[in-house]
Coordinates of C-alpha atoms and ligand atoms in Angstrom, one line a residue:
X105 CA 16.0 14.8 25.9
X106 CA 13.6 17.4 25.3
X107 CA 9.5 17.1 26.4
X108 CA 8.4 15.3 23.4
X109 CA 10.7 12.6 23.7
X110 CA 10.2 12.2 27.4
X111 CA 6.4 11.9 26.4
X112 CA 7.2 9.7 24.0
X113 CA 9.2 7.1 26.2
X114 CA 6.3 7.5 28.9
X115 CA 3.8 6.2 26.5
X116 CA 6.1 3.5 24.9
X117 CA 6.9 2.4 28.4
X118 CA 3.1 2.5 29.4
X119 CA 2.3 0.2 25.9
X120 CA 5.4 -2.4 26.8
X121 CA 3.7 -2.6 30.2
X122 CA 0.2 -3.2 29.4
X123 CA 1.0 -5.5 26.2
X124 CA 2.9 -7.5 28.9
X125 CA 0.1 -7.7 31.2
X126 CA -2.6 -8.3 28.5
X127 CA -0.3 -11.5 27.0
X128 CA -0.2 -9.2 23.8
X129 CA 1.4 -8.8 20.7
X130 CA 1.7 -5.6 18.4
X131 CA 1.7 -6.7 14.6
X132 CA 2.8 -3.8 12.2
X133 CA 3.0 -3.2 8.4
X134 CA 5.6 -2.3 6.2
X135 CA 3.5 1.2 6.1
X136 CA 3.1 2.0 9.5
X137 CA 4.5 5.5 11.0
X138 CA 8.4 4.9 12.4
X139 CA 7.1 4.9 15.9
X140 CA 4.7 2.1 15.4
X141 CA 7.1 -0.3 13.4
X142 CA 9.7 0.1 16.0
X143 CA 7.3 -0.9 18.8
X144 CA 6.3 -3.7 17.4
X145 CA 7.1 -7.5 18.0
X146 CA 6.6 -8.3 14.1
X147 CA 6.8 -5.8 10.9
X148 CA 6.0 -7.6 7.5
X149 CA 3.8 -7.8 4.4
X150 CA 0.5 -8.7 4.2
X151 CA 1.0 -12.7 3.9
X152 CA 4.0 -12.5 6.7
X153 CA 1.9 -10.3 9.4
X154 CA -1.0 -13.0 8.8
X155 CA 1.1 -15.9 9.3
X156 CA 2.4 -14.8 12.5
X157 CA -0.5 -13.8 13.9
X158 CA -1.4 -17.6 13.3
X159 CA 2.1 -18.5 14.8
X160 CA 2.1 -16.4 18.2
X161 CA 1.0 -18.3 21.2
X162 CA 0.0 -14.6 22.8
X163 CA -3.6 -14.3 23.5
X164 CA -4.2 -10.5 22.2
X165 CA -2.9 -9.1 18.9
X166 CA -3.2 -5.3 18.4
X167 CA -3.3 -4.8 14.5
X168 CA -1.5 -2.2 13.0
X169 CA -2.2 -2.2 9.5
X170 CA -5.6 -2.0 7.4
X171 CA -8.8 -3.4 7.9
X172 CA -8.3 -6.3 5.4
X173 CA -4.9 -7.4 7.5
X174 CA -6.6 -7.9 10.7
X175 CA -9.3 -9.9 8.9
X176 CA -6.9 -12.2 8.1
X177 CA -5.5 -12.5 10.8
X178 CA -8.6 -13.3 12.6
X179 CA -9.8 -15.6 10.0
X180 CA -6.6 -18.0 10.9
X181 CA -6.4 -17.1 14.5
X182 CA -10.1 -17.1 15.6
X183 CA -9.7 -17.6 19.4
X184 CA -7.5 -14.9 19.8
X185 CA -8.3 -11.3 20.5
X186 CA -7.2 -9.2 17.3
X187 CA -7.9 -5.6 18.0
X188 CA -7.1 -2.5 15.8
X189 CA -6.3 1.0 17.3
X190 CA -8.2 2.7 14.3
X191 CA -11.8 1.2 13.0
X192 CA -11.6 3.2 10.3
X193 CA -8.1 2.1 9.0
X194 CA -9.6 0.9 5.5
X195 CA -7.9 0.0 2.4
X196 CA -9.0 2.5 -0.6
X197 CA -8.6 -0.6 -3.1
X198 CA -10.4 -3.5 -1.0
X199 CA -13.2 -1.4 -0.8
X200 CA -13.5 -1.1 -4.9
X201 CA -15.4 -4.1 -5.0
X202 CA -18.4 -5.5 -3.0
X203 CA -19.6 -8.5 -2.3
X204 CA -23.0 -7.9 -4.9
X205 CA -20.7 -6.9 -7.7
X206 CA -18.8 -10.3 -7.7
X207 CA -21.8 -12.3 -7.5
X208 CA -22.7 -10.3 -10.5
X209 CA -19.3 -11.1 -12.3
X210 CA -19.6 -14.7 -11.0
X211 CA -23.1 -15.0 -12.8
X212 CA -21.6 -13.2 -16.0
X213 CA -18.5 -16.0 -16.1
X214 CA -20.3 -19.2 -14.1
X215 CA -16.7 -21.1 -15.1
X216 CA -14.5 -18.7 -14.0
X217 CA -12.5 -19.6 -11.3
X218 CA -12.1 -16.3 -8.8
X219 CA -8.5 -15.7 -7.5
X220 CA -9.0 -12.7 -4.9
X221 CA -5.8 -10.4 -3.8
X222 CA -5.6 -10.3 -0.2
X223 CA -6.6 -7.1 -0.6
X224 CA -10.1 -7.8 0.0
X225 CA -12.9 -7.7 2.8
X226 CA -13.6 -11.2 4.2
X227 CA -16.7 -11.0 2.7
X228 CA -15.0 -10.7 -0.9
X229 CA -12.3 -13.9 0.6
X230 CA -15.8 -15.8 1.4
X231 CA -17.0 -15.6 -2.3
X232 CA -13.4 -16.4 -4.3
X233 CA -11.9 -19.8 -4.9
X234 CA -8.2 -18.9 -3.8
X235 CA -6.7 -15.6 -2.0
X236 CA -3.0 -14.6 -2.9
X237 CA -0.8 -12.0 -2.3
X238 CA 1.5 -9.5 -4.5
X239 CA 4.2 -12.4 -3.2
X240 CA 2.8 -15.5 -4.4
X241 CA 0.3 -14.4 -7.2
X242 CA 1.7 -15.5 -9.8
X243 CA 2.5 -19.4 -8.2
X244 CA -0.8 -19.3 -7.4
X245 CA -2.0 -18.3 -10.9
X246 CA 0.1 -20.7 -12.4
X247 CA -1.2 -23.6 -10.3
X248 CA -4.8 -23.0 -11.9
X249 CA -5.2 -25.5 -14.9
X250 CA -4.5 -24.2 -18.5
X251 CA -8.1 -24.4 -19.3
X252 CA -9.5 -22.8 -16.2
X253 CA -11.1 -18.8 -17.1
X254 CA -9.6 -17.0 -14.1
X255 CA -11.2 -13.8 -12.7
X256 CA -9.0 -11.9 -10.7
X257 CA -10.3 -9.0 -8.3
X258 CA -9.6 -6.4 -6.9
X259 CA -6.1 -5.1 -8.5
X260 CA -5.7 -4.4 -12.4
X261 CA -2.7 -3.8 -12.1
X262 CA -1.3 -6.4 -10.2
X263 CA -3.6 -8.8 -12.7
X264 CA -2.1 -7.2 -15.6
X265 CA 1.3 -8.1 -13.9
X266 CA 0.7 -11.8 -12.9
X267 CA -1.1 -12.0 -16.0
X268 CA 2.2 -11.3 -18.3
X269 CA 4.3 -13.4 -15.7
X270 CA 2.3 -16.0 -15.9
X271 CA 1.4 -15.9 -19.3
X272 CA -2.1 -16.6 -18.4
X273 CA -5.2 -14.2 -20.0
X274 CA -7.0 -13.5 -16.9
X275 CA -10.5 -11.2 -16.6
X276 CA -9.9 -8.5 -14.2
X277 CA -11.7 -6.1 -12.2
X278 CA -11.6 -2.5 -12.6
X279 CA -10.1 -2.3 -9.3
X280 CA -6.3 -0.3 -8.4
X281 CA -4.9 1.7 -5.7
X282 CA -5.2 5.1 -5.8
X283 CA -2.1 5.4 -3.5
X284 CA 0.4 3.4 -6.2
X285 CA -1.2 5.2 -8.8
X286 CA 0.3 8.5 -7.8
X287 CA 3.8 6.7 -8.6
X288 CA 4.2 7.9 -12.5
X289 CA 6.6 6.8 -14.9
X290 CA 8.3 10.3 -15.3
X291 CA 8.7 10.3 -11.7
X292 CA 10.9 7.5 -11.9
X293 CA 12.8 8.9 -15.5
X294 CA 13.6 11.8 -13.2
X295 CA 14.8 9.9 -10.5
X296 CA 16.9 7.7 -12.6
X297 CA 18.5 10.7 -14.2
X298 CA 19.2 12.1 -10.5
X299 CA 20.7 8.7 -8.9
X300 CA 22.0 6.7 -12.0
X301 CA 23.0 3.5 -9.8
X302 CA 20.4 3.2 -7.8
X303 CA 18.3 0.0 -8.5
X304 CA 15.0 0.6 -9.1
X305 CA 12.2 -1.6 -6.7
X306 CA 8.5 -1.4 -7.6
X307 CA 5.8 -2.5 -5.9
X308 CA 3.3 -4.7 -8.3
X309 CA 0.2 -2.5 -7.6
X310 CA 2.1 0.2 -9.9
X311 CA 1.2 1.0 -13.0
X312 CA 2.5 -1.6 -16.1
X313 CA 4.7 1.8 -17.2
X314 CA 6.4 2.0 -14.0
X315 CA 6.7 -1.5 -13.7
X316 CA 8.5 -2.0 -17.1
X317 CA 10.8 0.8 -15.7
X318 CA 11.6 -1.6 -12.6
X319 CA 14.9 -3.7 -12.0
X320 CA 12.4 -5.6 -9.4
X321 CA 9.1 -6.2 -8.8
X322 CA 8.9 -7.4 -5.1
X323 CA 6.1 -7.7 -2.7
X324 CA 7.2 -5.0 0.4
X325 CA 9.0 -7.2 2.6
X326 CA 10.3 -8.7 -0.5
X327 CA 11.4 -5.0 -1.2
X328 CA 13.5 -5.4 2.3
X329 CA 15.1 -8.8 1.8
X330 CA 16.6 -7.3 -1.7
X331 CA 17.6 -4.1 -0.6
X332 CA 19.6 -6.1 2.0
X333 CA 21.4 -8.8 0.0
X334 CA 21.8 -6.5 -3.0
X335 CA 25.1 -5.2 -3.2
X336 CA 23.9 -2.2 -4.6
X337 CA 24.1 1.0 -2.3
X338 CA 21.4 3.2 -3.7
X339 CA 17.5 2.3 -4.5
X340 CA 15.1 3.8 -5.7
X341 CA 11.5 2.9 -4.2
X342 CA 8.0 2.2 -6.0
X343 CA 6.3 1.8 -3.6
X344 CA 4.1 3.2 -0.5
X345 CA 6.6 5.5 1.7
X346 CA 6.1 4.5 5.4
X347 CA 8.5 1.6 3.9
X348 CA 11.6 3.8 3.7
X349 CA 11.7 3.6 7.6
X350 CA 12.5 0.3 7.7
X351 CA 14.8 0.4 4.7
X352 CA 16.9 2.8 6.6
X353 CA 16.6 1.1 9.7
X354 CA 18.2 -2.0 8.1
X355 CA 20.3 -0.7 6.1
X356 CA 22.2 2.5 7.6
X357 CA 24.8 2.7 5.1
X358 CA 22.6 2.6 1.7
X359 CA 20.7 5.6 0.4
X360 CA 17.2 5.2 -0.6
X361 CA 15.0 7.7 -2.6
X362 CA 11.2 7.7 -2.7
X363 CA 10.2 7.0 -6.5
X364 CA 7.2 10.0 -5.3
X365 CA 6.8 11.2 -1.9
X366 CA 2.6 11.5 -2.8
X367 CA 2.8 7.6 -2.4
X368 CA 1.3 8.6 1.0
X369 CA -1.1 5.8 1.9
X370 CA -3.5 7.6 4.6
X371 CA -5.3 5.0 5.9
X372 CA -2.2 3.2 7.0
X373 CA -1.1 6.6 8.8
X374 CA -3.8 6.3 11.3
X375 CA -2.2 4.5 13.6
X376 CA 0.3 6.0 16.3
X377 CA 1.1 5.2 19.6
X378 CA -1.8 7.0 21.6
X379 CA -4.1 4.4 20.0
X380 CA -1.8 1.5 20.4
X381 CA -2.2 2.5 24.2
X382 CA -6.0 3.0 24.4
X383 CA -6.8 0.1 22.5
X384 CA -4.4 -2.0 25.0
X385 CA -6.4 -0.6 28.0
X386 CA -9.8 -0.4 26.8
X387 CA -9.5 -3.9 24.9
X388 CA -10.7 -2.0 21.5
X389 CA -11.3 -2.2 18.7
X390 CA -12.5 -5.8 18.3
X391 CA -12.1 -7.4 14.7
X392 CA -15.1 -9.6 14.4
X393 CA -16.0 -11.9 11.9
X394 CA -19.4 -13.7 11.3
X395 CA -18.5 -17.8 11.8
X396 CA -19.7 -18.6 8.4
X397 CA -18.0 -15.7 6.3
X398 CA -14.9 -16.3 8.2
X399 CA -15.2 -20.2 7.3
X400 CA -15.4 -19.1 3.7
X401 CA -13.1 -16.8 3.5
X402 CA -10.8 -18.9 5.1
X403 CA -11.0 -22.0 2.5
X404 CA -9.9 -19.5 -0.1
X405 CA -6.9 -18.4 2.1
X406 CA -6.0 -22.0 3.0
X407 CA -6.0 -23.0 -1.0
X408 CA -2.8 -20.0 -1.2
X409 CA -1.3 -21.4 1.4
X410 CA -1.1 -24.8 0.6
X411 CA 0.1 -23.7 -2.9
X412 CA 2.9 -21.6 -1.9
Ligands
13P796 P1 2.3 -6.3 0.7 O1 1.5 -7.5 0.9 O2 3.3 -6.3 -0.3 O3 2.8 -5.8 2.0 O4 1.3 -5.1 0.2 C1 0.2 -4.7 0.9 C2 -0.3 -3.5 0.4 O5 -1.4 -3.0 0.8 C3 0.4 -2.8 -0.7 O6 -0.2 -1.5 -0.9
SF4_797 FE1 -4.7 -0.3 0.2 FE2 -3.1 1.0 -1.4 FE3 -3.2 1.7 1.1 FE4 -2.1 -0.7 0.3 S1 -1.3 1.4 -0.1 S2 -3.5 -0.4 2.0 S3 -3.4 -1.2 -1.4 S4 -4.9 1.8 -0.3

């Protein structure tokens, strides 16, 4: 073992300790850095990290993902501690749309019903009729009566996506992710020419191009259910790269390719295990919501849930 890696058990030793102690858990994204997903008690996507937070009966939850994630989480477990190691882990597209600029679309389409991507600020959640995620959009589209005008917010792209699936005309926001967008069609021509029986798995905040290139569409922990029961042994994948960790992890004897290794998402890179460790000891930093934004916000999340 050289220095680094006796540093490195020191610290993960120190973090099993304290979490311990503390009556914590460490919730992680699909995204995070290697080191973070394998310290964690939970890695999922955005509706599964949200649902165990709600689940666990421990008292602390240390938040690895984006700013958005541990709103949620907070939102459906409001007695519970929920900390993230990085304040300023944000998510690019959640903050495409504030809270003035929907009450502005809201007053241009008074009958529009507001279906908001969990990509959102609570704020956002507070002012929308239902929440969804890349998993269950298009069920919860589809629930919305025929005659109901839908506005959907933040993603384009995803609403371009459950709008086809669907078939539902929907008004969306000029909202996307700057991180999927680096994913370009050609990239995944090339790749397809380079590994010819790989499957190719897309994320559904992609561009409609590379989507139409896509064998599946697949929320990301829907990415790492079908990777595993596919009997394919190659994939390529559309999606943010922090993922192929986990692919790998799973899945040691299949080969997967990044679609493009600029799908770098930097505000989920933030994280490591130094700041998991100092926000265990110093109790920080503390995911606040004010009561009557986070009762809002969570009647819109409550409607998905229901639904799906
Ligand atoms: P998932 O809900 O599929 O994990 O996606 C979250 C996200 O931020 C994708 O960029
Ligand atoms: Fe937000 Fe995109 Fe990063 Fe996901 S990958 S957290 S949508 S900026």
């Amino acid at each position: 073992m050289n220095i680094l890696e006796v540093n490195q058990k020191a610290l993960v030793n120190d973090i099993l300790k304290l979490k311990q102690q503390r009556k914590a858990i460490i919730l992680a994204h699909n995204y995070q850095i290697g080191e973070v997903q394998d310290i964690a008690d939970f890695v999922g996507d955005s509706l599964g990290l949200s649902q165990e937070a709600a689940r666990t009966d421990a008292e602390m939850i240390v938040f690895c993902g984006v700013h958005f994630m541990a709103e949620t989480a907070k939102i459906l477990s409001p007695d519970k501690t929920v900390l993230m190691p990085d304040l300023n882990a944000g998510c690019a597209m959640a903050n495409m749309i504030t809270p003035r600029q929907l009450k502005e679309m809201k007053r241009k389409y008074p009958e529009a019903v507001v279906v908001a991507y969990i990509n959102t600020t609570a704020q956002i959640k507070a002012e929308s009729d239902y929440c969804c995620t890349s998993a269950n959009g298009v069920k919860v589209v589809q629930s919305i009566p025929k005659e109901k005008e839908i506005l959907f917010i933040p993603d384009k792209y995803l609403g371009d996506y459950i709008s086809k699936k669907a078939n539902r005309k929907m008004i969306l926001w000029e909202g996307w992710c700057p991180t999927h967008r680096r994913i370009l069609a050609e990239d995944i021509l090339k790749k397809k020419a380079q590994y010819p029986k790989a499957e190719v798995l897309v994320h559904p905040e992609c561009t409609p191009d590379v989507i139409a290139m896509a064998d599946k569409v697949l929320s990301t922990s829907g990415i790492c259910r079908y990777a595993k029961e596919s009997n394919s042994e190659e994939f390529i994948i559309g999606t943010e790269i922090g993922i192929l960790h986990r692919l790998k992890k799973e899945n040691p004897q299949k080969k997967f390719y990044p679609a493009s290794n600029l799908a770098d998402c930097p505000n989920m890179k933030l994280n490591n295990l130094e700041k998991i460790l100092w926000s265990l000891e110093d109790t920080a930093f503390l995911v606040e919501i004010p009561a009557e934004i986070a009762q809002n916000a969570k009647r819109s999340i409550d409607r998905m849930l229901k639904i799906v």
